[in-house]
Short mmCIF file of C-alpha atoms in Angstrom, two decimals:
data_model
loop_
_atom_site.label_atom_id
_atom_site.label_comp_id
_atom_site.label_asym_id
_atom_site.label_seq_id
_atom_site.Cartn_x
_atom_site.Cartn_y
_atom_site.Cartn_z
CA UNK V 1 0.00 0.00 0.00
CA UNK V 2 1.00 3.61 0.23
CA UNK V 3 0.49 4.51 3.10
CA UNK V 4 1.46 3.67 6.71
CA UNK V 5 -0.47 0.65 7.83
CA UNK V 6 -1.16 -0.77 11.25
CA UNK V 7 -2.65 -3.87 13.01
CA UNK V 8 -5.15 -4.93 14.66
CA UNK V 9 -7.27 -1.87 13.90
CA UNK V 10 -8.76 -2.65 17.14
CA UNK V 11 -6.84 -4.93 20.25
CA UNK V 12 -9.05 -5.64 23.38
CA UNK V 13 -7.19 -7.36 26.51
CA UNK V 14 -7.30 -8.14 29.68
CA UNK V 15 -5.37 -6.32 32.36
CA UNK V 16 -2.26 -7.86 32.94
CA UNK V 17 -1.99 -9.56 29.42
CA UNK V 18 1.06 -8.66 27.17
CA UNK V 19 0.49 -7.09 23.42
CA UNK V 20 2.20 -6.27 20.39
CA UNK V 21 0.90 -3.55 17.79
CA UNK V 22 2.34 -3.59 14.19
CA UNK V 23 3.32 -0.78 12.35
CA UNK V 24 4.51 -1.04 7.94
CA UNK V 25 5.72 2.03 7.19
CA UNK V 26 5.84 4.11 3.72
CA UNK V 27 8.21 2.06 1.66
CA UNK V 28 11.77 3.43 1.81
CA UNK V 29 10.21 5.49 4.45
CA UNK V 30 14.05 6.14 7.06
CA UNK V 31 12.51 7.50 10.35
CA UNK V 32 9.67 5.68 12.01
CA UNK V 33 7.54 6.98 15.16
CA UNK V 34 5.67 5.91 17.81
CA UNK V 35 2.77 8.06 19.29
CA UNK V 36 0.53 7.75 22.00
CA UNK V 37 -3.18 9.37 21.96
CA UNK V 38 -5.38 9.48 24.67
CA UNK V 39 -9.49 10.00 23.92
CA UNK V 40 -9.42 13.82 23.42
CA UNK V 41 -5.98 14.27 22.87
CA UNK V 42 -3.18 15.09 20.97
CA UNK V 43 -0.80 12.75 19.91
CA UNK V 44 2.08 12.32 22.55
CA UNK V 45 5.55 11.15 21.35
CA UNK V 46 6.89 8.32 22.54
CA UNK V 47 9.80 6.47 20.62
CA UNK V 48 11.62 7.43 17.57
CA UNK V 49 13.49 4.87 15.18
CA UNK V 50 16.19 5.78 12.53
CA UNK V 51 16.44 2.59 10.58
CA UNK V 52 17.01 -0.22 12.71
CA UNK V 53 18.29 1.82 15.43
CA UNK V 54 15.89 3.47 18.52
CA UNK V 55 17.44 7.00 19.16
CA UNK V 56 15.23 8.25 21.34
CA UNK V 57 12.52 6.45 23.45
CA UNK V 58 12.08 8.98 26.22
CA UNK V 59 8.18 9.11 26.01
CA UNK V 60 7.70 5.32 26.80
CA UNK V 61 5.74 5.65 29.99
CA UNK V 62 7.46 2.49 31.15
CA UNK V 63 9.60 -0.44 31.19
CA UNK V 64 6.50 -2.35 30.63
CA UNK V 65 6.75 -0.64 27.14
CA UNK V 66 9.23 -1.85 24.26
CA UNK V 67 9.46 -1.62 20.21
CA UNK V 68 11.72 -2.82 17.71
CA UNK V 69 12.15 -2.40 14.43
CA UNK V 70 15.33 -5.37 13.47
CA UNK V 71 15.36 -4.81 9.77
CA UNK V 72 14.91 -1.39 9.51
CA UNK V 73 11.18 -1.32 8.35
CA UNK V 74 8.21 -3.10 9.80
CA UNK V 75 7.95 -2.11 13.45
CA UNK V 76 6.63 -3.56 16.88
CA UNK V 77 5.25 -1.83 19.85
CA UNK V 78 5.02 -4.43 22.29
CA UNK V 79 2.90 -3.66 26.02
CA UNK V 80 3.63 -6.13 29.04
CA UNK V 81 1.58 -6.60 31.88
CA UNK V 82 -1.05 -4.07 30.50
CA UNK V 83 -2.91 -2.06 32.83
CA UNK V 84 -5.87 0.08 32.17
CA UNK V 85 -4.41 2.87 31.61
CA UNK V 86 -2.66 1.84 28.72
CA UNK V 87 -5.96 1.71 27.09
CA UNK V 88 -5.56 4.88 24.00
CA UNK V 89 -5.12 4.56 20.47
CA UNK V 90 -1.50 4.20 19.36
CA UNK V 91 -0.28 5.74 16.17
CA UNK V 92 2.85 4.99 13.94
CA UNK V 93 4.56 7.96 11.78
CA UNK V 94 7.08 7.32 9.04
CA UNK V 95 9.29 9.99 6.98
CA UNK V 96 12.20 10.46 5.03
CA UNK V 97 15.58 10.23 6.80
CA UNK V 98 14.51 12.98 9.30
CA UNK V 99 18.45 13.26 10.04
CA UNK V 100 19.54 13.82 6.58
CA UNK V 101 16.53 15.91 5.58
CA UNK V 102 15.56 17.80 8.74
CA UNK V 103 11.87 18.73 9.47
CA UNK V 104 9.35 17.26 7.42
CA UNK V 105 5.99 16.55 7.65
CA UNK V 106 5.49 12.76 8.78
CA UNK V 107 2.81 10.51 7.31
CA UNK V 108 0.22 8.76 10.03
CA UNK V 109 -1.38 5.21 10.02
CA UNK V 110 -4.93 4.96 11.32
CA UNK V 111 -3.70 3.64 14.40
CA UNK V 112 -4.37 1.04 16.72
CA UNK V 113 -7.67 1.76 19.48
CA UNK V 114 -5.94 -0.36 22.49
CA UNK V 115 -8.62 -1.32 25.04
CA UNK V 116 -7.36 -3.09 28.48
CA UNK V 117 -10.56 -4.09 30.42
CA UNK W 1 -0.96 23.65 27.28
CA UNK W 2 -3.27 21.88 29.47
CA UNK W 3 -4.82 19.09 28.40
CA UNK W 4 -8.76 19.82 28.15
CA UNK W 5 -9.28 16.36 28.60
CA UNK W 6 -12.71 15.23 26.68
CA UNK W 7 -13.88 18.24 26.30
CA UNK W 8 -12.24 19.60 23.35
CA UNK W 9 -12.69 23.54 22.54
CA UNK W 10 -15.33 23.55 19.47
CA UNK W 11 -15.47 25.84 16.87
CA UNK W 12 -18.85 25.97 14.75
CA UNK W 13 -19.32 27.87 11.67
CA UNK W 14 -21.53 28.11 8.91
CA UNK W 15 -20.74 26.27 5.52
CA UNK W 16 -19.19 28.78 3.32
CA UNK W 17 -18.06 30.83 5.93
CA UNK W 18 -14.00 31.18 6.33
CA UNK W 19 -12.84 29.37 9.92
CA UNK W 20 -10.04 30.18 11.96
CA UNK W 21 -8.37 28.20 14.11
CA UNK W 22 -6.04 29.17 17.17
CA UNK W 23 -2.84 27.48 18.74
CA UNK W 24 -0.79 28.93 21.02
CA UNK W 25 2.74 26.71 20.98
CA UNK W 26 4.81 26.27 24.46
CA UNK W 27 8.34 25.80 23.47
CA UNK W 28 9.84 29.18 21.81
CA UNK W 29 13.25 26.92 20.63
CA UNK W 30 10.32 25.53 18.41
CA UNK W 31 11.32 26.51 14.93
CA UNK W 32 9.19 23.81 12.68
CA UNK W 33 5.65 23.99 12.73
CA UNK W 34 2.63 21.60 11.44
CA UNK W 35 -1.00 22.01 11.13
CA UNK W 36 -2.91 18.54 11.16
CA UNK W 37 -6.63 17.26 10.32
CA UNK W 38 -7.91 14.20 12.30
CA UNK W 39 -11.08 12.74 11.23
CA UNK W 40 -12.47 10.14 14.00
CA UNK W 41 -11.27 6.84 13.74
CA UNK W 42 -8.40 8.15 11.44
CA UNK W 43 -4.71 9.18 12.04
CA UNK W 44 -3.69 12.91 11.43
CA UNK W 45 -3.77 14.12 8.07
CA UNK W 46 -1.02 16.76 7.12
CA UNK W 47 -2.64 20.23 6.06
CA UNK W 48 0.12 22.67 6.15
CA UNK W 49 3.30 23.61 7.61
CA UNK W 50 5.62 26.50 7.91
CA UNK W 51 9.22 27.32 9.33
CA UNK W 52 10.40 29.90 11.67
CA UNK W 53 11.76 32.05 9.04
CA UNK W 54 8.28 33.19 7.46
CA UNK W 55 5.25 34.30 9.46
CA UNK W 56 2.41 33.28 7.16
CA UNK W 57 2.14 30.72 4.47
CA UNK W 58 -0.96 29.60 1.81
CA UNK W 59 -2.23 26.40 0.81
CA UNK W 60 -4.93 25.78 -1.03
CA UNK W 61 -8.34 27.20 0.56
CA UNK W 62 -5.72 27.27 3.61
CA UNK W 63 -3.40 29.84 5.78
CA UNK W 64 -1.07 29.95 8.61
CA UNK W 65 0.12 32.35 10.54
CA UNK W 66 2.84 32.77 12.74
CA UNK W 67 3.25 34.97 15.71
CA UNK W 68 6.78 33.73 17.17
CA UNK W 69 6.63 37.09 19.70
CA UNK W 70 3.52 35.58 21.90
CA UNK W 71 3.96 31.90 20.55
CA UNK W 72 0.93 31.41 18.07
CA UNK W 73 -0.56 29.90 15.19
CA UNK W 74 -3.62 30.18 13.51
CA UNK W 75 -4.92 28.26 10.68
CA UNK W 76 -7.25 29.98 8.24
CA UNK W 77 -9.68 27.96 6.37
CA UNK W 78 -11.40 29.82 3.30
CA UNK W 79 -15.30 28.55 2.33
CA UNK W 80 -15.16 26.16 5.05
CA UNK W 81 -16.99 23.16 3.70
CA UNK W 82 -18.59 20.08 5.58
CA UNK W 83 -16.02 17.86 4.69
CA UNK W 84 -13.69 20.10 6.77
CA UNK W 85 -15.32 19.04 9.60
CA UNK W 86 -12.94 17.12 12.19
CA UNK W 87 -10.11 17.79 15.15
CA UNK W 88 -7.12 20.35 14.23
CA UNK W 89 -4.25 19.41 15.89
CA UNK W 90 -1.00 22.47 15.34
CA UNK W 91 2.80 20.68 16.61
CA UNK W 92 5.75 21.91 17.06
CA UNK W 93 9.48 20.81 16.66
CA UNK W 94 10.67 22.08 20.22
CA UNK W 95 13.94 23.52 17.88
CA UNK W 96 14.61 19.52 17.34
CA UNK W 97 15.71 18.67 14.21
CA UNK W 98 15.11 14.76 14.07
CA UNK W 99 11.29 15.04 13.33
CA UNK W 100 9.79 14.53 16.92
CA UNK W 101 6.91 16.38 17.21
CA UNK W 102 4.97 17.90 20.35
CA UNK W 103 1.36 18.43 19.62
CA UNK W 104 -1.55 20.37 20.83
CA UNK W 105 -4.82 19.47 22.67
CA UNK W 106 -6.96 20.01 19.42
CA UNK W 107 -9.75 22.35 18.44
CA UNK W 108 -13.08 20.33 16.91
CA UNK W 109 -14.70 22.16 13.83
CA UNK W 110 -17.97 21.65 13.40
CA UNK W 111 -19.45 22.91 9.80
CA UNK W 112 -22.95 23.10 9.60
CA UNK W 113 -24.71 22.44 5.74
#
């Protein structure tokens, strides 16, 4: 496809279960994003990949949080132990190489709507 | 800003009328700035962006403008249609270079036909 695409589309769990949210990126797409957004929100950063490699994952709200992205393109946001608080919709952004290009506008999937009862 | 929590800030205007929509940014390193449409159950949709070095900047049927002396943004939205209607998000750089962006609470258009 085109654009970025995620699954599931929608992920109900129990509290305490672990989970793991997909993201494909824009083909040849460099920098990949995770965002977090809460009902009523905006959008709140919280890891950033260039490549394979996670430069900055300073808005994970916890250990319990963890992505990867080994070959540099399809991505994984994974959630241990999930609590109910985790419960938002969880976006993936993918650009250009942000670090060769600077400032760009990123490209959004539809997200994932992440209920923990 | 503070979060308004579910109770987004609305904005309702008349089909055909021009909108505008306010955002005042908190970081004044912030030199990148992006204007973004969310329809529900959709992720944002880019609209517009503009850089630190201009202070307003035209799309089509869209503006924004930038006020970097009292941090804000406005996006201008010419014969506001029905199909406009969804959450405007505005988010800023915070002077970062590496594409992380730091976005606002959201203002919720409503057009009426």
């Amino acid at each position: 496809g085109a654009g970025v695409s995620q699954s599931p589309r929608y992920k109900v769990a129990k509290r305490g279960q672990d989970v793991a949210l997909r993201c494909d990126p824009i083909s040849g797409h460099v920098s990949l994003f995770w965002y977090q957004q809460a009902l009523g929100q905006g959008p709140e950063f919280l890891t950033y990949f260039q490549n394979e490699a996670q430069l900055d994952k300073s808005g994970l709200p916890s250990d319990r949080f963890f992505a990867e992205r080994p070959e540099g393109s399809v991505s994984t946001l994974k959630i241990q132990r999930t609590q109910q608080e985790d419960s938002a919709v969880y976006l993936c952004a993918s650009s250009p190489d942000a670090a060769l290009i600077g400032n760009q506008p990123q490209h959004f999937g539809d997200g994932t709507r992440l209920s923990i009862l | 800003g503070e979060s308004v929590g579910l109770h987004l800030p609305t904005l309702s205007v008349q089909e055909g009328d021009n909108s505008i929509i306010n955002c005042a940014y908190s970081n004044s390193a912030s030199d990148y700035f992006i204007w973004y449409k969310q329809e529900s159950g959709k992720g944002p949709q880019f609209i517009i962006d503009i850089r630190s070095n201009m202070d307003k900047r035209q799309g089509q049927r869209v503006t924004v403008l930038l006020n970097k002396t009292v941090k804000h943004l406005s996006l201008q939205i010419a014969a506001t249609q029905p199909g406009d209607s969804a959450v405007y998000f505005c988010a800023e750089n915070g002077g970062d270079n590496f594409n992380k962006f730091y976005f606002g609470s959201g203002t919720k258009l409503n057009v009426k036909p």
